[in-house]
mmCIF file of C-alpha atoms in Angstrom:
data_model
loop_
_atom_site.group_PDB
_atom_site.id
_atom_site.type_symbol
_atom_site.label_atom_id
_atom_site.label_comp_id
_atom_site.label_asym_id
_atom_site.label_seq_id
_atom_site.Cartn_x
_atom_site.Cartn_y
_atom_site.Cartn_z
ATOM 1 C CA MET A 1 -13.974 -17.074 -46.145
ATOM 2 C CA LYS A 2 -17.333 -15.330 -46.712
ATOM 3 C CA ILE A 3 -20.218 -14.510 -44.344
ATOM 4 C CA LEU A 4 -23.821 -13.330 -44.714
ATOM 5 C CA LEU A 5 -25.463 -11.172 -42.029
ATOM 6 C CA LEU A 6 -29.279 -11.395 -42.211
ATOM 7 C CA ASP A 7 -31.481 -9.285 -39.945
ATOM 8 C CA ASP A 8 -34.570 -7.209 -40.695
ATOM 9 C CA ASN A 9 -33.091 -4.466 -38.475
ATOM 10 C CA ILE A 10 -30.687 -2.530 -40.718
ATOM 11 C CA SER A 11 -28.889 -1.041 -37.712
ATOM 12 C CA THR A 12 -28.019 -4.545 -36.493
ATOM 13 C CA THR A 13 -26.407 -5.667 -39.755
ATOM 14 C CA GLU A 14 -24.568 -2.350 -40.121
ATOM 15 C CA LEU A 15 -23.317 -2.472 -36.529
ATOM 16 C CA LEU A 16 -21.975 -5.984 -37.009
ATOM 17 C CA LYS A 17 -20.414 -5.215 -40.374
ATOM 18 C CA LYS A 18 -18.604 -2.103 -39.122
ATOM 19 C CA SER A 19 -17.683 -3.146 -35.581
ATOM 20 C CA ILE A 20 -16.214 -6.652 -35.943
ATOM 21 C CA GLU A 21 -12.587 -7.136 -36.991
ATOM 22 C CA TRP A 22 -13.443 -9.539 -39.802
ATOM 23 C CA THR A 23 -9.931 -10.010 -41.138
ATOM 24 C CA ASN A 24 -8.774 -11.105 -37.675
ATOM 25 C CA LEU A 25 -11.387 -13.851 -37.851
ATOM 26 C CA GLY A 26 -10.197 -14.973 -41.275
ATOM 27 C CA ILE A 27 -13.262 -13.582 -43.063
ATOM 28 C CA ASP A 28 -12.484 -11.498 -46.131
ATOM 29 C CA GLU A 29 -15.966 -10.746 -47.506
ATOM 30 C CA VAL A 30 -19.116 -9.695 -45.618
ATOM 31 C CA PHE A 31 -22.574 -9.596 -47.235
ATOM 32 C CA THR A 32 -25.674 -8.128 -45.590
ATOM 33 C CA ALA A 33 -29.390 -8.587 -46.196
ATOM 34 C CA ASN A 34 -32.488 -7.316 -44.387
ATOM 35 C CA SER A 35 -35.034 -9.878 -45.540
ATOM 36 C CA ALA A 36 -35.093 -13.538 -46.511
ATOM 37 C CA ALA A 37 -35.978 -12.584 -50.098
ATOM 38 C CA GLU A 38 -32.983 -10.256 -50.349
ATOM 39 C CA ALA A 39 -30.723 -12.918 -48.855
ATOM 40 C CA GLU A 40 -31.961 -15.572 -51.278
ATOM 41 C CA GLN A 41 -31.237 -13.292 -54.236
ATOM 42 C CA MET A 42 -27.763 -12.585 -52.908
ATOM 43 C CA LEU A 43 -27.060 -16.308 -52.485
ATOM 44 C CA THR A 44 -27.938 -16.994 -56.120
ATOM 45 C CA ARG A 45 -24.915 -14.855 -57.044
ATOM 46 C CA ASN A 46 -22.533 -15.619 -54.165
ATOM 47 C CA SER A 47 -21.682 -18.590 -51.967
ATOM 48 C CA VAL A 48 -20.930 -18.073 -48.285
ATOM 49 C CA ASP A 49 -19.347 -20.210 -45.577
ATOM 50 C CA ILE A 50 -21.238 -18.764 -42.581
ATOM 51 C CA ILE A 51 -24.719 -17.263 -42.179
ATOM 52 C CA VAL A 52 -25.675 -15.147 -39.159
ATOM 53 C CA CYS A 53 -29.465 -15.087 -39.273
ATOM 54 C CA ASP A 54 -32.172 -13.432 -37.188
ATOM 55 C CA ILE A 55 -35.027 -15.787 -36.306
ATOM 56 C CA GLU A 56 -37.905 -13.344 -35.923
ATOM 57 C CA MET A 57 -38.370 -11.448 -39.200
ATOM 58 C CA PRO A 58 -41.515 -10.305 -41.044
ATOM 59 C CA GLY A 59 -42.496 -12.540 -43.934
ATOM 60 C CA THR A 60 -40.178 -15.552 -44.074
ATOM 61 C CA ASN A 61 -38.562 -16.038 -40.666
ATOM 62 C CA GLY A 62 -35.003 -17.172 -40.134
ATOM 63 C CA LEU A 63 -35.833 -20.807 -39.423
ATOM 64 C CA ASP A 64 -37.864 -21.135 -42.630
ATOM 65 C CA PHE A 65 -35.152 -19.340 -44.597
ATOM 66 C CA ILE A 66 -32.456 -21.745 -43.411
ATOM 67 C CA LYS A 67 -34.770 -24.717 -43.961
ATOM 68 C CA ARG A 68 -35.145 -23.677 -47.611
ATOM 69 C CA GLN A 69 -31.396 -23.237 -47.902
ATOM 70 C CA ARG A 70 -30.802 -26.732 -46.524
ATOM 71 C CA GLN A 71 -33.327 -28.178 -48.976
ATOM 72 C CA SER A 72 -31.458 -26.504 -51.834
ATOM 73 C CA GLY A 73 -28.160 -28.036 -50.679
ATOM 74 C CA ASN A 74 -26.638 -25.037 -48.885
ATOM 75 C CA ASP A 75 -24.717 -26.377 -45.874
ATOM 76 C CA ALA A 76 -23.194 -23.077 -44.705
ATOM 77 C CA ILE A 77 -22.544 -22.838 -40.957
ATOM 78 C CA CYS A 78 -25.512 -21.033 -39.394
ATOM 79 C CA VAL A 79 -25.592 -18.946 -36.209
ATOM 80 C CA PHE A 80 -29.087 -17.771 -35.259
ATOM 81 C CA LEU A 81 -29.858 -14.449 -33.576
ATOM 82 C CA THR A 82 -32.955 -14.305 -31.400
ATOM 83 C CA ALA A 83 -34.448 -12.250 -28.602
ATOM 84 C CA TYR A 84 -36.468 -15.252 -27.449
ATOM 85 C CA ALA A 85 -34.817 -17.665 -25.026
ATOM 86 C CA GLU A 86 -37.110 -20.568 -25.870
ATOM 87 C CA PHE A 87 -35.782 -24.100 -26.114
ATOM 88 C CA GLU A 88 -38.184 -24.861 -28.965
ATOM 89 C CA TYR A 89 -36.202 -22.481 -31.150
ATOM 90 C CA ALA A 90 -32.979 -24.232 -30.158
ATOM 91 C CA LYS A 91 -34.449 -27.637 -31.060
ATOM 92 C CA GLN A 92 -35.599 -26.375 -34.450
ATOM 93 C CA ALA A 93 -32.182 -24.843 -35.055
ATOM 94 C CA ILE A 94 -30.450 -28.139 -34.246
ATOM 95 C CA ARG A 95 -32.699 -29.998 -36.709
ATOM 96 C CA LEU A 96 -31.585 -27.530 -39.383
ATOM 97 C CA ASN A 97 -27.938 -28.408 -38.697
ATOM 98 C CA SER A 98 -27.241 -24.973 -37.259
ATOM 99 C CA PHE A 99 -24.111 -24.372 -35.230
ATOM 100 C CA ASP A 100 -25.294 -22.123 -32.418
ATOM 101 C CA TYR A 101 -27.691 -19.346 -31.469
ATOM 102 C CA ILE A 102 -27.152 -16.001 -29.750
ATOM 103 C CA LEU A 103 -29.629 -14.151 -27.587
ATOM 104 C CA LYS A 104 -30.267 -10.449 -28.128
ATOM 105 C CA PRO A 105 -29.087 -8.075 -26.804
ATOM 106 C CA PHE A 106 -25.588 -9.420 -27.455
ATOM 107 C CA SER A 107 -22.119 -8.036 -26.794
ATOM 108 C CA LEU A 108 -19.608 -7.614 -29.613
ATOM 109 C CA GLU A 109 -17.144 -9.718 -27.639
ATOM 110 C CA GLY A 110 -19.699 -12.483 -27.235
ATOM 111 C CA ILE A 111 -20.705 -12.616 -30.888
ATOM 112 C CA THR A 112 -17.061 -12.352 -31.979
ATOM 113 C CA ASN A 113 -16.274 -15.432 -29.902
ATOM 114 C CA LYS A 114 -19.202 -17.282 -31.488
ATOM 115 C CA LEU A 115 -18.036 -16.301 -34.949
ATOM 116 C CA GLN A 116 -14.486 -17.426 -34.194
ATOM 117 C CA ALA A 117 -15.924 -20.795 -33.193
ATOM 118 C CA ALA A 118 -17.902 -20.908 -36.448
ATOM 119 C CA VAL A 119 -14.729 -20.155 -38.412
ATOM 120 C CA ASN A 120 -13.035 -23.011 -36.547
ATOM 121 C CA VAL A 121 -15.899 -25.263 -37.637
ATOM 122 C CA CYS A 122 -15.271 -24.325 -41.282
ATOM 123 C CA LYS A 123 -11.601 -25.173 -40.878
ATOM 124 C CA GLU A 124 -12.462 -28.471 -39.192
ATOM 125 C CA ARG A 125 -14.856 -29.314 -42.005
ATOM 126 C CA SER A 126 -12.101 -28.731 -44.511
ATOM 127 C CA LYS A 127 -9.739 -31.069 -42.671
ATOM 128 C CA ASN A 128 -12.404 -33.764 -42.510
ATOM 129 C CA SER A 129 -13.688 -33.345 -46.073
ATOM 130 C CA ASN A 130 -12.226 -36.668 -47.236
ATOM 131 C CA TYR A 131 -12.657 -38.560 -43.961
ATOM 132 C CA ILE A 132 -15.794 -40.422 -45.040
ATOM 133 C CA LYS A 133 -14.218 -41.533 -48.331
ATOM 134 C CA TYR A 134 -11.454 -43.588 -46.735
ATOM 135 C CA GLY A 135 -12.452 -46.606 -48.842
ATOM 136 C CA LYS A 136 -11.258 -44.861 -51.998
ATOM 137 C CA ALA A 137 -8.061 -43.721 -50.283
ATOM 138 C CA TRP A 138 -7.422 -47.308 -49.187
ATOM 139 C CA VAL A 139 -7.590 -48.486 -52.789
ATOM 140 C CA GLU A 140 -5.220 -45.764 -53.954
ATOM 141 C CA ASN A 141 -2.615 -46.695 -51.330
ATOM 142 C CA GLN A 142 -2.490 -50.457 -51.769
ATOM 143 C CA SER A 143 1.043 -51.163 -52.988
ATOM 144 C CA THR A 144 0.131 -54.785 -53.809
ATOM 145 C CA LEU A 145 -2.296 -53.742 -56.558
ATOM 146 C CA THR A 146 -1.087 -53.186 -60.088
ATOM 147 C CA GLY A 147 -1.778 -49.910 -61.850
ATOM 148 C CA ARG A 148 -4.393 -51.551 -64.036
ATOM 149 C CA GLU A 149 -6.128 -53.145 -61.038
ATOM 150 C CA LYS A 150 -6.271 -49.781 -59.274
ATOM 151 C CA GLU A 151 -7.747 -48.144 -62.360
ATOM 152 C CA GLU A 152 -10.357 -50.879 -62.696
ATOM 153 C CA LEU A 153 -11.351 -50.640 -59.037
ATOM 154 C CA LEU A 154 -11.575 -46.855 -59.143
ATOM 155 C CA SER A 155 -13.523 -47.046 -62.399
ATOM 156 C CA THR A 156 -15.990 -49.430 -60.770
ATOM 157 C CA GLU A 157 -16.309 -47.033 -57.810
ATOM 158 C CA LYS A 158 -17.221 -44.203 -60.178
ATOM 159 C CA GLU A 159 -19.712 -46.315 -62.152
ATOM 160 C CA LEU A 160 -21.561 -47.153 -58.936
ATOM 161 C CA GLU A 161 -22.143 -43.458 -58.199
ATOM 162 C CA ASN A 162 -25.786 -43.715 -59.226
ATOM 163 C CA ASP A 163 -28.921 -41.862 -58.232
ATOM 164 C CA GLY A 164 -29.871 -44.401 -55.553
ATOM 165 C CA ILE A 165 -26.587 -44.108 -53.666
ATOM 166 C CA ARG A 166 -26.590 -40.314 -53.959
ATOM 167 C CA LYS A 167 -30.135 -40.219 -52.585
ATOM 168 C CA ALA A 168 -29.133 -42.427 -49.659
ATOM 169 C CA LYS A 169 -26.127 -40.249 -48.802
ATOM 170 C CA SER A 170 -28.172 -37.071 -49.133
ATOM 171 C CA TYR A 171 -30.894 -38.478 -46.880
ATOM 172 C CA ILE A 172 -28.313 -39.395 -44.227
ATOM 173 C CA LYS A 173 -26.743 -35.931 -44.430
ATOM 174 C CA ASP A 174 -30.119 -34.222 -43.946
ATOM 175 C CA HIS A 175 -31.525 -36.588 -41.290
ATOM 176 C CA TYR A 176 -28.542 -37.872 -39.303
ATOM 177 C CA THR A 177 -30.028 -36.398 -36.106
ATOM 178 C CA ASP A 178 -33.103 -38.624 -36.528
ATOM 179 C CA LYS A 179 -33.497 -42.311 -35.771
ATOM 180 C CA ILE A 180 -32.789 -44.026 -39.110
ATOM 181 C CA THR A 181 -33.029 -47.752 -39.816
ATOM 182 C CA LEU A 182 -31.825 -49.606 -42.899
ATOM 183 C CA ASN A 183 -35.478 -50.233 -43.823
ATOM 184 C CA ASP A 184 -36.236 -46.492 -43.578
ATOM 185 C CA LEU A 185 -33.326 -45.689 -45.862
ATOM 186 C CA ALA A 186 -34.184 -48.447 -48.346
ATOM 187 C CA GLU A 187 -37.827 -47.361 -48.490
ATOM 188 C CA TYR A 188 -36.788 -43.762 -49.214
ATOM 189 C CA VAL A 189 -34.373 -44.784 -51.957
ATOM 190 C CA GLY A 190 -36.642 -47.489 -53.397
ATOM 191 C CA TYR A 191 -34.190 -50.380 -52.994
ATOM 192 C CA ASN A 192 -34.450 -53.713 -51.262
ATOM 193 C CA PRO A 193 -32.625 -53.290 -47.897
ATOM 194 C CA SER A 194 -30.127 -56.096 -48.624
ATOM 195 C CA TYR A 195 -29.415 -54.745 -52.111
ATOM 196 C CA LEU A 196 -28.975 -51.201 -50.809
ATOM 197 C CA SER A 197 -26.586 -52.410 -48.110
ATOM 198 C CA ALA A 198 -24.484 -54.384 -50.591
ATOM 199 C CA MET A 199 -24.385 -51.567 -53.151
ATOM 200 C CA PHE A 200 -23.602 -48.932 -50.537
ATOM 201 C CA LYS A 201 -20.788 -50.983 -49.002
ATOM 202 C CA LYS A 202 -19.276 -51.674 -52.418
ATOM 203 C CA HIS A 203 -19.454 -47.990 -53.326
ATOM 204 C CA GLU A 204 -18.463 -46.350 -50.021
ATOM 205 C CA GLY A 205 -16.482 -49.146 -48.366
ATOM 206 C CA ILE A 206 -18.816 -49.303 -45.378
ATOM 207 C CA PRO A 207 -22.505 -50.229 -44.821
ATOM 208 C CA PRO A 208 -25.056 -47.387 -44.787
ATOM 209 C CA LEU A 209 -25.586 -47.453 -41.022
ATOM 210 C CA ASP A 210 -21.816 -47.251 -40.461
ATOM 211 C CA TYR A 211 -21.810 -44.283 -42.835
ATOM 212 C CA LEU A 212 -24.591 -42.779 -40.719
ATOM 213 C CA ASN A 213 -22.509 -43.184 -37.555
ATOM 214 C CA LEU A 214 -19.433 -41.779 -39.298
ATOM 215 C CA THR A 215 -21.463 -38.738 -40.373
ATOM 216 C CA ARG A 216 -22.665 -38.288 -36.799
ATOM 217 C CA ILE A 217 -19.157 -38.627 -35.391
ATOM 218 C CA ASN A 218 -17.740 -36.125 -37.886
ATOM 219 C CA GLN A 219 -20.363 -33.595 -36.770
ATOM 220 C CA ALA A 220 -19.620 -34.426 -33.138
ATOM 221 C CA ARG A 221 -15.921 -33.715 -33.755
ATOM 222 C CA ILE A 222 -16.862 -30.239 -34.956
ATOM 223 C CA PHE A 223 -18.999 -29.545 -31.875
ATOM 224 C CA LEU A 224 -16.293 -30.910 -29.554
ATOM 225 C CA ALA A 225 -13.612 -28.749 -31.156
ATOM 226 C CA ALA A 226 -15.508 -25.499 -31.476
ATOM 227 C CA SER A 227 -18.275 -25.349 -28.855
ATOM 228 C CA ASP A 228 -18.839 -25.621 -25.114
ATOM 229 C CA PHE A 229 -21.735 -28.075 -25.364
ATOM 230 C CA SER A 230 -21.441 -30.983 -22.926
ATOM 231 C CA ILE A 231 -20.576 -34.409 -24.325
ATOM 232 C CA SER A 232 -24.024 -35.736 -23.410
ATOM 233 C CA ASP A 233 -25.693 -32.810 -25.204
ATOM 234 C CA ILE A 234 -23.519 -33.357 -28.275
ATOM 235 C CA ALA A 235 -24.411 -37.052 -28.294
ATOM 236 C CA MET A 236 -28.119 -36.191 -28.468
ATOM 237 C CA MET A 237 -27.594 -33.370 -30.974
ATOM 238 C CA VAL A 238 -25.956 -35.711 -33.481
ATOM 239 C CA GLY A 239 -28.515 -38.493 -33.114
ATOM 240 C CA PHE A 240 -27.309 -40.816 -30.335
ATOM 241 C CA ASN A 241 -29.866 -41.699 -27.651
ATOM 242 C CA SER A 242 -27.221 -43.281 -25.409
ATOM 243 C CA VAL A 243 -24.121 -41.428 -24.221
ATOM 244 C CA SER A 244 -22.315 -44.697 -23.563
ATOM 245 C CA TYR A 245 -23.005 -45.897 -27.111
ATOM 246 C CA PHE A 246 -21.861 -42.530 -28.440
ATOM 247 C CA ASN A 247 -18.598 -42.823 -26.482
ATOM 248 C CA HIS A 248 -18.086 -46.405 -27.681
ATOM 249 C CA THR A 249 -18.781 -45.513 -31.323
ATOM 250 C CA TYR A 250 -16.632 -42.396 -31.191
ATOM 251 C CA LYS A 251 -13.629 -44.308 -29.881
ATOM 252 C CA ALA A 252 -14.145 -47.176 -32.322
ATOM 253 C CA ILE A 253 -14.040 -44.739 -35.260
ATOM 254 C CA THR A 254 -11.430 -42.204 -34.109
ATOM 255 C CA GLY A 255 -9.308 -44.108 -31.584
ATOM 256 C CA GLN A 256 -10.080 -41.543 -28.864
ATOM 257 C CA THR A 257 -12.921 -40.871 -26.485
ATOM 258 C CA PRO A 258 -14.811 -37.597 -27.000
ATOM 259 C CA GLY A 259 -13.247 -36.241 -23.825
ATOM 260 C CA GLU A 260 -9.736 -37.128 -24.969
ATOM 261 C CA TYR A 261 -10.300 -35.448 -28.341
ATOM 262 C CA ARG A 262 -11.651 -32.263 -26.734
ATOM 263 C CA ALA A 263 -8.761 -32.158 -24.252
ATOM 264 C CA ALA A 264 -6.247 -32.521 -27.090
ATOM 265 C CA ILE A 265 -7.901 -29.706 -29.036
ATOM 266 C CA HIS A 266 -7.871 -27.401 -26.021
ATOM 267 C CA ALA A 267 -4.232 -28.241 -25.306
ATOM 268 C CA ARG A 268 -3.266 -27.054 -28.804
ATOM 269 C CA GLN A 269 -5.172 -23.774 -28.489
#
């Protein structure tokens, strides 16, 4: 696992790099940068799983840097560093799909705990990487289908991977915290809503708004497993305006309530 430490204060990045027991966290390579420009150059040559990023920096600040990274498709876990305890920063960080933020001055124990949680998020992501694509897995495991039928169905699934569907999935990934309707999604993609829904369901196995909820629930699972946010806060962070609807949707998809899932995770730790 790889991490990038970005802070305009060289002493901060050096302190973190030298003082944290990275191998104990499961991190085997640590990169440092002291400006957004330097970090962007480094990321053209290396991919990282986690970014620890200062918010207040001269030139391009941390929020703008991460926003550009998200626009370019970089979904690395992000932990923001900031000396400013302002909720507006937290809201902006959430919209950028960040994981957490840490107030300066910080303790090494505190930031180590945050980083361990971020590492847990990476592991959880890996476990859930194929969760959304259960439609394809269903096809592959149907014993009643002949080999030729399976090949034809999987071939059809691949043929339907067109620009419109990719745009829809990308839009959901980037905006799942927002209120999204089928009409909004269809307008963005340039499809008729009914046609988009039919194509999306045929390709992914579920309608686009179910895919949206599944994306939200997958992110909620990560927060539940690796953070101390309350269930009501997590519901809002992943795009649900109603905690009761969040609980209902979570159980319908996973078979557990959010509280039951969190309790099971804690019991294993």
